[in-house]
mmCIF file of C-alpha atoms in Angstrom:
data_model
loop_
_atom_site.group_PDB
_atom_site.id
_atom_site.type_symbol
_atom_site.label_atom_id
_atom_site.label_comp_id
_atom_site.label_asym_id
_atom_site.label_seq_id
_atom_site.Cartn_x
_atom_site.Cartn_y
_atom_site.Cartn_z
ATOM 1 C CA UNK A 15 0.000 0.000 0.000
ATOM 2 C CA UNK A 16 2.937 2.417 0.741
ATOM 3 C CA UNK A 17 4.505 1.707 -2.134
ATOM 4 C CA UNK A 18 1.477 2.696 -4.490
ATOM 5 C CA UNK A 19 0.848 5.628 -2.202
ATOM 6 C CA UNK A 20 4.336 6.427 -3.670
ATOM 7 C CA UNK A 21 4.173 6.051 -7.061
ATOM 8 C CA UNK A 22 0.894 7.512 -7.226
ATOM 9 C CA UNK A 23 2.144 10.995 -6.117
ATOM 10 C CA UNK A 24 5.153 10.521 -8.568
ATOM 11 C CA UNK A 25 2.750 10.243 -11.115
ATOM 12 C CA UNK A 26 1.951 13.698 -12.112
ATOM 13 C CA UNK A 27 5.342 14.610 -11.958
ATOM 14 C CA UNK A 28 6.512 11.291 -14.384
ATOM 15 C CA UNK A 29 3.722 12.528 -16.064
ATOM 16 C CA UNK A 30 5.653 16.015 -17.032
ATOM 17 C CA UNK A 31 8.596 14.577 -17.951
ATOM 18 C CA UNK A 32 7.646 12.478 -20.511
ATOM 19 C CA UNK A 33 4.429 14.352 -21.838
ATOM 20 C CA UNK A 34 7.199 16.066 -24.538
ATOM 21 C CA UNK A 35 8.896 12.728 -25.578
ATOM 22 C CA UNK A 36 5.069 11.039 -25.296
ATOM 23 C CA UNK A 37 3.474 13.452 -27.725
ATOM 24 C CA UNK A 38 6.531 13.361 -30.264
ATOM 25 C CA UNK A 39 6.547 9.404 -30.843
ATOM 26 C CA UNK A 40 2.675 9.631 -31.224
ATOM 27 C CA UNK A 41 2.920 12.135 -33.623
ATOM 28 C CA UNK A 42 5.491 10.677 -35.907
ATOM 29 C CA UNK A 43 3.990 7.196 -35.750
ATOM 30 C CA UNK A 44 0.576 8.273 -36.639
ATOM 31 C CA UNK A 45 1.059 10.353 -39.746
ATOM 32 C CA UNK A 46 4.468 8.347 -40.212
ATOM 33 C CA UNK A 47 1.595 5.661 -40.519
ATOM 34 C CA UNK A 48 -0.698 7.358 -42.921
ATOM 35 C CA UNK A 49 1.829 8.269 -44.867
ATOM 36 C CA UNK A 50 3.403 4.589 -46.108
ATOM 37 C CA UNK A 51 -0.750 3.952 -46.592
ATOM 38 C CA UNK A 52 -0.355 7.295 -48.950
ATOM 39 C CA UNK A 53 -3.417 8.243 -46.875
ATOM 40 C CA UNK A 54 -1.587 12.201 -46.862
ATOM 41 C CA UNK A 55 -0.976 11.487 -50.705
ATOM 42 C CA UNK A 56 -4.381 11.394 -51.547
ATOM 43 C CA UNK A 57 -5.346 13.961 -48.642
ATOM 44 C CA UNK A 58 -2.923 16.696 -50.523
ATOM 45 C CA UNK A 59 -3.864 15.658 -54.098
ATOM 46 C CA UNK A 60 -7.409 16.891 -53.200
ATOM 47 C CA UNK A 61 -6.113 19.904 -52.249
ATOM 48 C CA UNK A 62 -5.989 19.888 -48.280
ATOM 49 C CA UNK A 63 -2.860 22.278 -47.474
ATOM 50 C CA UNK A 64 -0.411 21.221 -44.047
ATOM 51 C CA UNK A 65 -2.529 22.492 -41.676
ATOM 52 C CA UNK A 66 -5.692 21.446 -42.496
ATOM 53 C CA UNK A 67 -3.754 17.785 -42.263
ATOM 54 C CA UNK A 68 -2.242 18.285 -39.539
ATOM 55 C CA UNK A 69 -4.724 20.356 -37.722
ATOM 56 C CA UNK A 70 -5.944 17.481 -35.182
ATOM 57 C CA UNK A 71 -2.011 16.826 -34.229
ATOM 58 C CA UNK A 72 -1.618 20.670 -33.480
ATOM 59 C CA UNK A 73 -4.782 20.787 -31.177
ATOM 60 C CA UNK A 74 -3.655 17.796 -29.387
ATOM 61 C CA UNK A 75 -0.355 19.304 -28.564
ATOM 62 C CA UNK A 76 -2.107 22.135 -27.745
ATOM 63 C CA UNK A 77 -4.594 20.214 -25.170
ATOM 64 C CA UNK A 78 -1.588 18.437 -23.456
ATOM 65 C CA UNK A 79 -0.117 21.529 -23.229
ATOM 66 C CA UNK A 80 -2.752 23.319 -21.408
ATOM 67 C CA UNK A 81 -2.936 20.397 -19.349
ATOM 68 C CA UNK A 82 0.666 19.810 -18.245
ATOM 69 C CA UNK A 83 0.396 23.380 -17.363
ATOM 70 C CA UNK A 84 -2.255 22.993 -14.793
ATOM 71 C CA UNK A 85 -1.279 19.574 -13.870
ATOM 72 C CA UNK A 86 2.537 21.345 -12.879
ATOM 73 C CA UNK A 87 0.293 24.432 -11.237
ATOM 74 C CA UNK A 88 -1.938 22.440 -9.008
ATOM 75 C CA UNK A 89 -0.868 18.584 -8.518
ATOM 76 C CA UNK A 90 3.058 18.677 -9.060
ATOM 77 C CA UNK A 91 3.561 20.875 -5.963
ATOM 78 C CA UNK A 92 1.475 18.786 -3.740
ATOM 79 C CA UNK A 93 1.895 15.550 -4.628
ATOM 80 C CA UNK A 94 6.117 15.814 -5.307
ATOM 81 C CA UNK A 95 7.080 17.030 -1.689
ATOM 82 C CA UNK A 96 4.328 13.741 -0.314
ATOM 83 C CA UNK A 97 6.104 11.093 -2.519
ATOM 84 C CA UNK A 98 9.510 12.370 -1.109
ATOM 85 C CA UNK A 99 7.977 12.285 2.681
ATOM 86 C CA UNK A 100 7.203 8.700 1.840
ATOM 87 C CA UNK A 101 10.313 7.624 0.570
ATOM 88 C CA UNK A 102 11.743 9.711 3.538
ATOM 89 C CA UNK A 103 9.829 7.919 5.838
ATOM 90 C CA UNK A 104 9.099 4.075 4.578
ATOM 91 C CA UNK A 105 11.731 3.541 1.877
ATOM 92 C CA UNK A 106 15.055 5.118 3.415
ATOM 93 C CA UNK A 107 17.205 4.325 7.355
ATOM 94 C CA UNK A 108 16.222 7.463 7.827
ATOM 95 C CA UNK A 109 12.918 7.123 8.047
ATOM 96 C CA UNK A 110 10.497 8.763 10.291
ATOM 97 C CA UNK A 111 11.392 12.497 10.010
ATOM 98 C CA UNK A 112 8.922 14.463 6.813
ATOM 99 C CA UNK A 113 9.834 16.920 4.544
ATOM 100 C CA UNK A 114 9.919 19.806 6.745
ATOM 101 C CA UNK A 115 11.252 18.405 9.661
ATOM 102 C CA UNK A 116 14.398 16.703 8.647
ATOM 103 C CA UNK A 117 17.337 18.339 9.103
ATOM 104 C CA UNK A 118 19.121 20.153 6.008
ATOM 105 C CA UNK A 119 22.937 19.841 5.226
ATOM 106 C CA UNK A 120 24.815 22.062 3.672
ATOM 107 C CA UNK A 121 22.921 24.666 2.376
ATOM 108 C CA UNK A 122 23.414 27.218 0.234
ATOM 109 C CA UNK A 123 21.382 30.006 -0.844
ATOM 110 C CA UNK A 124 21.166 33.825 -2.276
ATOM 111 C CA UNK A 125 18.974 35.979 0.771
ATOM 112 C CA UNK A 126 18.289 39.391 1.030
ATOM 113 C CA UNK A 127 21.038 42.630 0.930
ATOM 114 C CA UNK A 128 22.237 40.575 -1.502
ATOM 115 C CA UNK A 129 23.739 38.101 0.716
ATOM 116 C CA UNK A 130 24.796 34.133 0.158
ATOM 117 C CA UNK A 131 24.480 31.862 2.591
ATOM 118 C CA UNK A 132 26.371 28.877 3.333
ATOM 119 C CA UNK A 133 24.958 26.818 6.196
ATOM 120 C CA UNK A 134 26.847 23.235 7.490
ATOM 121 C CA UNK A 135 23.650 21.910 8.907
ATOM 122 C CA UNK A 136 19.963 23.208 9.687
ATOM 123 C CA UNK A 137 17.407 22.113 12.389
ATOM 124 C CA UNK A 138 14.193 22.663 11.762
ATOM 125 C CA UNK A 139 12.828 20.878 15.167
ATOM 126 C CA UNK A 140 14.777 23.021 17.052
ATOM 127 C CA UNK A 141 15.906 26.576 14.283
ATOM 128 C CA UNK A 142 19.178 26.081 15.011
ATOM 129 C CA UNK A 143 21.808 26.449 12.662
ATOM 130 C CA UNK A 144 25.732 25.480 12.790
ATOM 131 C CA UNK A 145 28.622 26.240 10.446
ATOM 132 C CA UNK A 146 27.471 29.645 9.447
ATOM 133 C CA UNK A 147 28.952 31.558 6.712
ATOM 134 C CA UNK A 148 27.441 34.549 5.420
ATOM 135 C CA UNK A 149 29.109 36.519 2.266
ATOM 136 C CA UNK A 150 27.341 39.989 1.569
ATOM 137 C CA UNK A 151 28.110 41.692 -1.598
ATOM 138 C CA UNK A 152 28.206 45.092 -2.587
ATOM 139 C CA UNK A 153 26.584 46.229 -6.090
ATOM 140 C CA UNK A 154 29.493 45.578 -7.802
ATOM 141 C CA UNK A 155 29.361 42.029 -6.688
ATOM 142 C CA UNK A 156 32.990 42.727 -4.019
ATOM 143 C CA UNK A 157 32.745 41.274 -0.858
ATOM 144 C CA UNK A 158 31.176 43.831 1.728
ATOM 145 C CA UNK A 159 30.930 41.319 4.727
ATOM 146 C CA UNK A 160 31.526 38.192 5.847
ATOM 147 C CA UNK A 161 30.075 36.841 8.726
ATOM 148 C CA UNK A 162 31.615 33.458 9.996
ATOM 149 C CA UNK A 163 29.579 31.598 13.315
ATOM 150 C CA UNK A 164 29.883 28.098 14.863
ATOM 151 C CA UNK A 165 26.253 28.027 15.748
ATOM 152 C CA UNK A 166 22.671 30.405 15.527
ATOM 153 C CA UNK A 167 19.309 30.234 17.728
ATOM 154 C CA UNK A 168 16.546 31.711 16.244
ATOM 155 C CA UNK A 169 15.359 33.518 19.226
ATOM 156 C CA UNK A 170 11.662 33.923 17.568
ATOM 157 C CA UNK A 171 12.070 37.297 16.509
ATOM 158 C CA UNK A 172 15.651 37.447 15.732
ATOM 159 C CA UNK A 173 18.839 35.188 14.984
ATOM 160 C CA UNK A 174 21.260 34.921 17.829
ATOM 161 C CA UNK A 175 25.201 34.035 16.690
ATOM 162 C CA UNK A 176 27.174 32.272 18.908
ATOM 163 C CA UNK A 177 31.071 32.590 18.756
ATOM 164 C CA UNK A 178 30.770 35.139 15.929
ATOM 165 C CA UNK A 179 33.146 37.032 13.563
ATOM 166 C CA UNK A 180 32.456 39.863 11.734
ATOM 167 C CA UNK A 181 34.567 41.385 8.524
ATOM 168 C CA UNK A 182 33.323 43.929 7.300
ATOM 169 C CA UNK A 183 35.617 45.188 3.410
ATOM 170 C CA UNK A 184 36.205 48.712 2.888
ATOM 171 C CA UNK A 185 38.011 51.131 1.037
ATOM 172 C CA UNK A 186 39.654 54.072 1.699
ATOM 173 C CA UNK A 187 40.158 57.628 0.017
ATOM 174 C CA UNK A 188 43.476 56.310 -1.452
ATOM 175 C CA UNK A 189 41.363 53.336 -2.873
ATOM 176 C CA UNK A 190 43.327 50.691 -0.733
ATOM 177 C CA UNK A 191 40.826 47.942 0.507
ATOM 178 C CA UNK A 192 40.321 47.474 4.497
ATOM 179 C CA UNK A 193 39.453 44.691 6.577
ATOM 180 C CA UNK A 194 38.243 45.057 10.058
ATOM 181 C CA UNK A 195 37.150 42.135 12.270
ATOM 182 C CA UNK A 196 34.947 41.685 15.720
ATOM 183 C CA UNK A 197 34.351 39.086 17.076
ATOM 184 C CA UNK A 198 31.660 38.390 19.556
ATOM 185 C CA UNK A 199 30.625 35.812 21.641
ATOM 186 C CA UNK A 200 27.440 35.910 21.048
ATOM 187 C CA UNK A 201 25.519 38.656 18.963
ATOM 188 C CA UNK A 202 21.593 39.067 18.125
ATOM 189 C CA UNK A 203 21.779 39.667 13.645
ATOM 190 C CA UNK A 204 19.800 41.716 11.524
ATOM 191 C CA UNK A 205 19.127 38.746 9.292
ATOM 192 C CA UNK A 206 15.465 39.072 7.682
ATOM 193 C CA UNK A 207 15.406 35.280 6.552
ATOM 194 C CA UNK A 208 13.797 33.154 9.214
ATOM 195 C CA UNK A 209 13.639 29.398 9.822
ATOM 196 C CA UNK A 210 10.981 29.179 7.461
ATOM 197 C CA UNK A 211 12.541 30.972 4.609
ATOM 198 C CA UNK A 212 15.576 28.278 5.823
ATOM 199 C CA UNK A 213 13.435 25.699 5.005
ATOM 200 C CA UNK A 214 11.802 26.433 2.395
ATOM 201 C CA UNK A 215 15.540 26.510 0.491
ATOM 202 C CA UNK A 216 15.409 22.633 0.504
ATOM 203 C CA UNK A 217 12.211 22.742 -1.659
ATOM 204 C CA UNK A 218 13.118 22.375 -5.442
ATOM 205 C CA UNK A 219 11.739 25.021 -7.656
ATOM 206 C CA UNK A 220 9.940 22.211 -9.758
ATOM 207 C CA UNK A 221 7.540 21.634 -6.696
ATOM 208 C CA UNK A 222 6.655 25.705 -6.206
ATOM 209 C CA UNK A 223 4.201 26.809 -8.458
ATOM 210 C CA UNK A 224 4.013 30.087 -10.248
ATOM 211 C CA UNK A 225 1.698 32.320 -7.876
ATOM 212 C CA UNK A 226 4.420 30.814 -5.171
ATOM 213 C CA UNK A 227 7.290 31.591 -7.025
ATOM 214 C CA UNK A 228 5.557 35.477 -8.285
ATOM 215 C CA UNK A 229 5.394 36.049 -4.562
ATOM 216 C CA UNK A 230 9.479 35.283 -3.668
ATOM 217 C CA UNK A 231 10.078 37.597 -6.491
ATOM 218 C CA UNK A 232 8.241 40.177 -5.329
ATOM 219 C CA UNK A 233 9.748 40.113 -2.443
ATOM 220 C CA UNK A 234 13.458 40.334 -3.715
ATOM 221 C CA UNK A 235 12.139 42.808 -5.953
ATOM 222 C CA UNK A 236 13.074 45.267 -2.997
ATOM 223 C CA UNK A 237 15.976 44.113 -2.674
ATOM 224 C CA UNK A 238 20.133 44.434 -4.200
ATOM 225 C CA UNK A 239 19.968 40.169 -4.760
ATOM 226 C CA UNK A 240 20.559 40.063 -8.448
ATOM 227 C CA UNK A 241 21.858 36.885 -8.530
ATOM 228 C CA UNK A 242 18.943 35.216 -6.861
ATOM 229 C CA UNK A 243 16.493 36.929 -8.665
ATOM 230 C CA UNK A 244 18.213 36.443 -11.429
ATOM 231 C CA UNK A 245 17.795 32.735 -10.756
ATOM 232 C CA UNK A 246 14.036 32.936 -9.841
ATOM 233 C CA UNK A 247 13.062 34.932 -12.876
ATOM 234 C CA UNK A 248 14.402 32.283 -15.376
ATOM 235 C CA UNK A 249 12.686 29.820 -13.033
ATOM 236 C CA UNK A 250 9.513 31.885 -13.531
ATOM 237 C CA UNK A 251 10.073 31.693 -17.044
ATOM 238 C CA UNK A 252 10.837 27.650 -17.347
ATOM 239 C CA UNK A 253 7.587 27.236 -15.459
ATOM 240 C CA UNK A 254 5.868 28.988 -18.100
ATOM 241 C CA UNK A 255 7.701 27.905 -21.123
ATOM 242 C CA UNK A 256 7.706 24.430 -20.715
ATOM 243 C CA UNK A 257 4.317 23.463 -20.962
ATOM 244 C CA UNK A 258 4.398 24.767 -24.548
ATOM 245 C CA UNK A 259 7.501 22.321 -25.377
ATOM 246 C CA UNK A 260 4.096 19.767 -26.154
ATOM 247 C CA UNK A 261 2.753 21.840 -28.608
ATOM 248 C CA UNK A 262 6.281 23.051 -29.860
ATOM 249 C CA UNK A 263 7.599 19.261 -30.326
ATOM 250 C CA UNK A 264 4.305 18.023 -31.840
ATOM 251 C CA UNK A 265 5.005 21.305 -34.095
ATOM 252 C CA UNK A 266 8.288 20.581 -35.671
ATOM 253 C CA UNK A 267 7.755 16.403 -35.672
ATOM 254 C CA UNK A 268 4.619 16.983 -37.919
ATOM 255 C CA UNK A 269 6.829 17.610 -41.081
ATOM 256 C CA UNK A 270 9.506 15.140 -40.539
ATOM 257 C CA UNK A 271 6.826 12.246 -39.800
ATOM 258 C CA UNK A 272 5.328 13.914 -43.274
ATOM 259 C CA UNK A 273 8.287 13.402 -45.006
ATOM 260 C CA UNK A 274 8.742 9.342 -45.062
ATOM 261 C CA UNK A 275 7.762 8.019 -48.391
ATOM 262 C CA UNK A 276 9.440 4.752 -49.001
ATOM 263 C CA UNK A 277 7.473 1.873 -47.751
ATOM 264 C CA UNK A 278 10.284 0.215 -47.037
ATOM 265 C CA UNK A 279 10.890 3.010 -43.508
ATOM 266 C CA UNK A 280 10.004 0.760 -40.332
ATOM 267 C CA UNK A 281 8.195 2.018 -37.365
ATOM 268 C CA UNK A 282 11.876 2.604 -35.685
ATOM 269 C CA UNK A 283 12.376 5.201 -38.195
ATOM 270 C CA UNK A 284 9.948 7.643 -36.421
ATOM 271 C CA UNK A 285 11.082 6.155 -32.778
ATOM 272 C CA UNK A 286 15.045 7.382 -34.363
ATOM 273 C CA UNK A 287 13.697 10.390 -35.466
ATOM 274 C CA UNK A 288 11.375 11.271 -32.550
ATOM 275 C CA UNK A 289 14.910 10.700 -30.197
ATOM 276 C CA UNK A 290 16.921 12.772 -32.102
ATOM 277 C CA UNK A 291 14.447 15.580 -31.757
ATOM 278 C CA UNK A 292 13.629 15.055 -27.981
ATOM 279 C CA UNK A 293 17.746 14.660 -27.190
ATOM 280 C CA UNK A 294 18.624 18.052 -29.155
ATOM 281 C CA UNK A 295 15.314 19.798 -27.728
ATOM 282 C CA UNK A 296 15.976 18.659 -23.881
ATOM 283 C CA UNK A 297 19.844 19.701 -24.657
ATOM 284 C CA UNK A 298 19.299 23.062 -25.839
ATOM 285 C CA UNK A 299 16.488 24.132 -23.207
ATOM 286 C CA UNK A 300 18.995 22.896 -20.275
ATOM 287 C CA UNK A 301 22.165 24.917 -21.872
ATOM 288 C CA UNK A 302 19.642 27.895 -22.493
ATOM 289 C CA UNK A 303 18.384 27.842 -18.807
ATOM 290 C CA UNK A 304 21.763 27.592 -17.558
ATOM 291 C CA UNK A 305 22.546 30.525 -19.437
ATOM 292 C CA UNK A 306 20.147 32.658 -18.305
ATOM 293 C CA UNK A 307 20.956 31.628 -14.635
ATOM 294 C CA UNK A 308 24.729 32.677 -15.304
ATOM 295 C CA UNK A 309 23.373 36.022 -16.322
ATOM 296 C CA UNK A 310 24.828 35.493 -19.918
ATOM 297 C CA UNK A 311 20.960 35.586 -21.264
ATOM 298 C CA UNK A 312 17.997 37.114 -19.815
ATOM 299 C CA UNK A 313 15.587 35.386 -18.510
ATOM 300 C CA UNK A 314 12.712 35.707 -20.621
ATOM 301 C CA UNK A 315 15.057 34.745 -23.357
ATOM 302 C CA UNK A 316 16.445 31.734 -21.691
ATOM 303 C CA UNK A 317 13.213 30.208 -20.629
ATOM 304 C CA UNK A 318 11.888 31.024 -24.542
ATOM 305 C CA UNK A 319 14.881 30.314 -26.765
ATOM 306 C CA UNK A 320 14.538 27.202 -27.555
ATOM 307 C CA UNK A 321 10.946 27.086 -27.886
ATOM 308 C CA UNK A 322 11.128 29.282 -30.285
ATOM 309 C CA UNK A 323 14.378 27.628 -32.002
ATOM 310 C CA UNK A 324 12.382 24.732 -32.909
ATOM 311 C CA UNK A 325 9.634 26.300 -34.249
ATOM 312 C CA UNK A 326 12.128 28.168 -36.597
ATOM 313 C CA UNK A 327 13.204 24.967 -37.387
ATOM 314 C CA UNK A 328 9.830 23.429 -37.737
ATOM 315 C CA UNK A 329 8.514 26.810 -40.157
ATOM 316 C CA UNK A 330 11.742 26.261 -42.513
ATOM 317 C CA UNK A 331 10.903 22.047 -42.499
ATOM 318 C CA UNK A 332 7.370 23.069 -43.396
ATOM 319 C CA UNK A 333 8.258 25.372 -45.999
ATOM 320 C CA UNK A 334 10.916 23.205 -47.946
ATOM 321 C CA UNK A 335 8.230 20.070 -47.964
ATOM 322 C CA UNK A 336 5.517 21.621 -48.611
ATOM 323 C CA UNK A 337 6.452 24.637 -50.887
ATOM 324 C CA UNK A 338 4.145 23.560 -53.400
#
C-alpha cells in the first residue's frame, strides 16, 4: 500500500517529464503511418494544405499543453514534496522524520542585501543552525561582509550568533581595501530570513508553483539580490515555457513524420527520429536555462529560446516540404 501511495504521487510529476517525448513518438507514428498507406498522398492531391492535415495533431499538442500546465500548477507541488515524505519515511534508514522536519545539510542560498548563505547543517525541530557563513556583496558584486559563526538560535524574533566574527571590506580615500574584524561571543543579527525561509531553500523550484514563485520575487524585488532573482526569474520563465515544449515538439515532428515516403521506412524510423528531436530539444532548453541563470541571457530569453528555435526549425521544415 505504501509503495502505491508512492508512485501515485510521482505520477503527475513522471507525467511532465515524458508528456514532450510522449506526444513526439505519437505524432510521428501516426502520420508516419498514414503516410506509407499514402493516406496524406491522396489527402494533398485533393487539395488539403499542411494544416488542415495536420490540424488534429496541433490541437492535441495544444490540449496536453494546457494540461501539463495545470497539472505542474496544481498537482506537481502537492503531490512531489508527499512522494519524497514517503520515501523519507518508509523507503530510506532514515525514516520517520517528513519533509519539513528533517534536518538540512549544507545549504546554500542567495537571501536578502544581496547576501549568500552557506549553512553546514539546519534544524528545523529546534531553528538552530551550525557552520554559518554569510558573504554579503556590494553592487558591484565585491565582498562587503563576511560573517563566519559556529552556531545560531533563532530567538523567535531574531537570529542569535554564537562565537561570531564579523569582517566587514572597505576602502579608503586612497582606494586601498580594508578589513576590520569583531568578534563576539554571542551577537543578536539583523538577518530578515527566518527558519521558514531556511526551510523552504530545501524545496526544489519544480515543486513551487508560479503564484508561489511570483510572490518570492516580489519580495526580492526590494531588494540588491541580483543573482537570486536572477535565478528565480528564469525559473519563472521555465515554469511557463515548458508546458508549450508539447505543442512546440508536436510542431516541428509533424513535417519530418510527413516526409517518409518509401514503404520500405520501419516504425523505428519515427522512434530514431522522434529521439533525435527530444535529445537536441531537452539539450538546448537545459544549456539555455543555464545561461540565463549565469546572467549570460535574460531570462525571458532563456526560458523562450529554444521554444522558439524549434519552431524556426519546424517553419523552414514546413516550408521546404511543402512549398508547393
Amino acid at each position: 500500500a505504501i509503495l502505491g501511495q508512492y508512485y501515485l504521487h510521482a505520477l503527475p510529476g513522471i507525467f511532465i517529464q515524458v508528456s514532450v517525448i510522449a506526444c513526439l513518438i505519437a505524432v510521428l507514428m501516426t502520420y508516419g503511418h498514414m503516410n506509407l498507406n499514402n493516406e496524406v498522398t491522396a489527402m494533398r492531391a485533393s487539395g488539403m494544405n499542411f494544416w488542415t492535415i495536420t490540424r488534429p495533431a496541433i490541437i492535441f499538442g495544444l490540449v496536453v499543453s494546457v494540461f501539463v500546465f495545470w497539472t505542474r500548477e496544481h498537482l506537481v507541488p502537492v503531490s512531489a514534496v508527499r512522494s519524497q515524505d514517503i520515501k523519507k519515511m518508509y523507503m530510506t534508514k532514515e525514516g520517520g522524520e517528513t519533509t519539513n522536519m528533517k534536518a538540512i545539510e549544507n545549504m546554500t542560498f542567495y537571501g536578502m542585501n544581496n547576501r549568500l548563505f552557506f549553512i553546514e547543517r539546519f534544524e528545523p525541530k529546534t531553528h538552530a543552525a551550525k557552520g554559518i557563513i554569510i558573504i554579503q556583496y556590494d553592487d558591484n558584486q565585491d565582498i562587503k561582509e563576511k560573517i563566519v559563526a559556529l552556531e545560531g538560535v533563532w530567538t523567535g524574533v531574531v537570529w542569535k550568533f554564537i562565537q561570531c566574527q564579523i569582517s566587514t571590506h572597505d576602502t579608503d580615500e586612497t582606494g586601498k581595501k580594508t578589513v576590520k574584524v569583531k568578534a563576539y561571543k554571542d551577537k543578536l543579527m539583523d538577518i530578515k530570513e527566518t527558519p521558514r525561509d531556511f526551510m523552504q531553500q530545501q524545496i526544489s523550484m519544480s515543486f513551487v508553483n508560479i503564484r508561489q514563485l511570483k510572490s518570492y520575487i516580489a519580495r526580492f524585488n526590494n531588494d540588491t539580490s541580483s543573482r537570486a532573482l536572477q535565478n528565480l526569474k528564469v525559473d519563472l520563465y521555465e515554469k511557463i515555457a515548458f508546458p508549450f515544449g508539447n505543442l512546440v515538439i508536436v510542431f516541428v515532428g509533424l513535417p519530418f513524420a510527413l516526409m517518409v515516403r518509401s514503404r520500405r521506412r520501419s516504425i523505428f524510423t519515427s522512434l530514431g527520429v522522434a529521439i533525435v528531436i527530444g535529445f537536441f530539444y531537452f539539450v538546448v532548453n537545459a544549456v539555455a536555462i543555464a545561461f540565463g541563470k549565469a546572467g549570460i541571457l535574460p531570462p525571458l530569453l532563456s526560458a523562450w529560446i529554444t521554444p522558439l528555435l524549434f519552431v524556426g526549425i519546424g517553419i523552414i521544415a514546413i516550408e521546404s516540404d511543402f512549398a508547393n
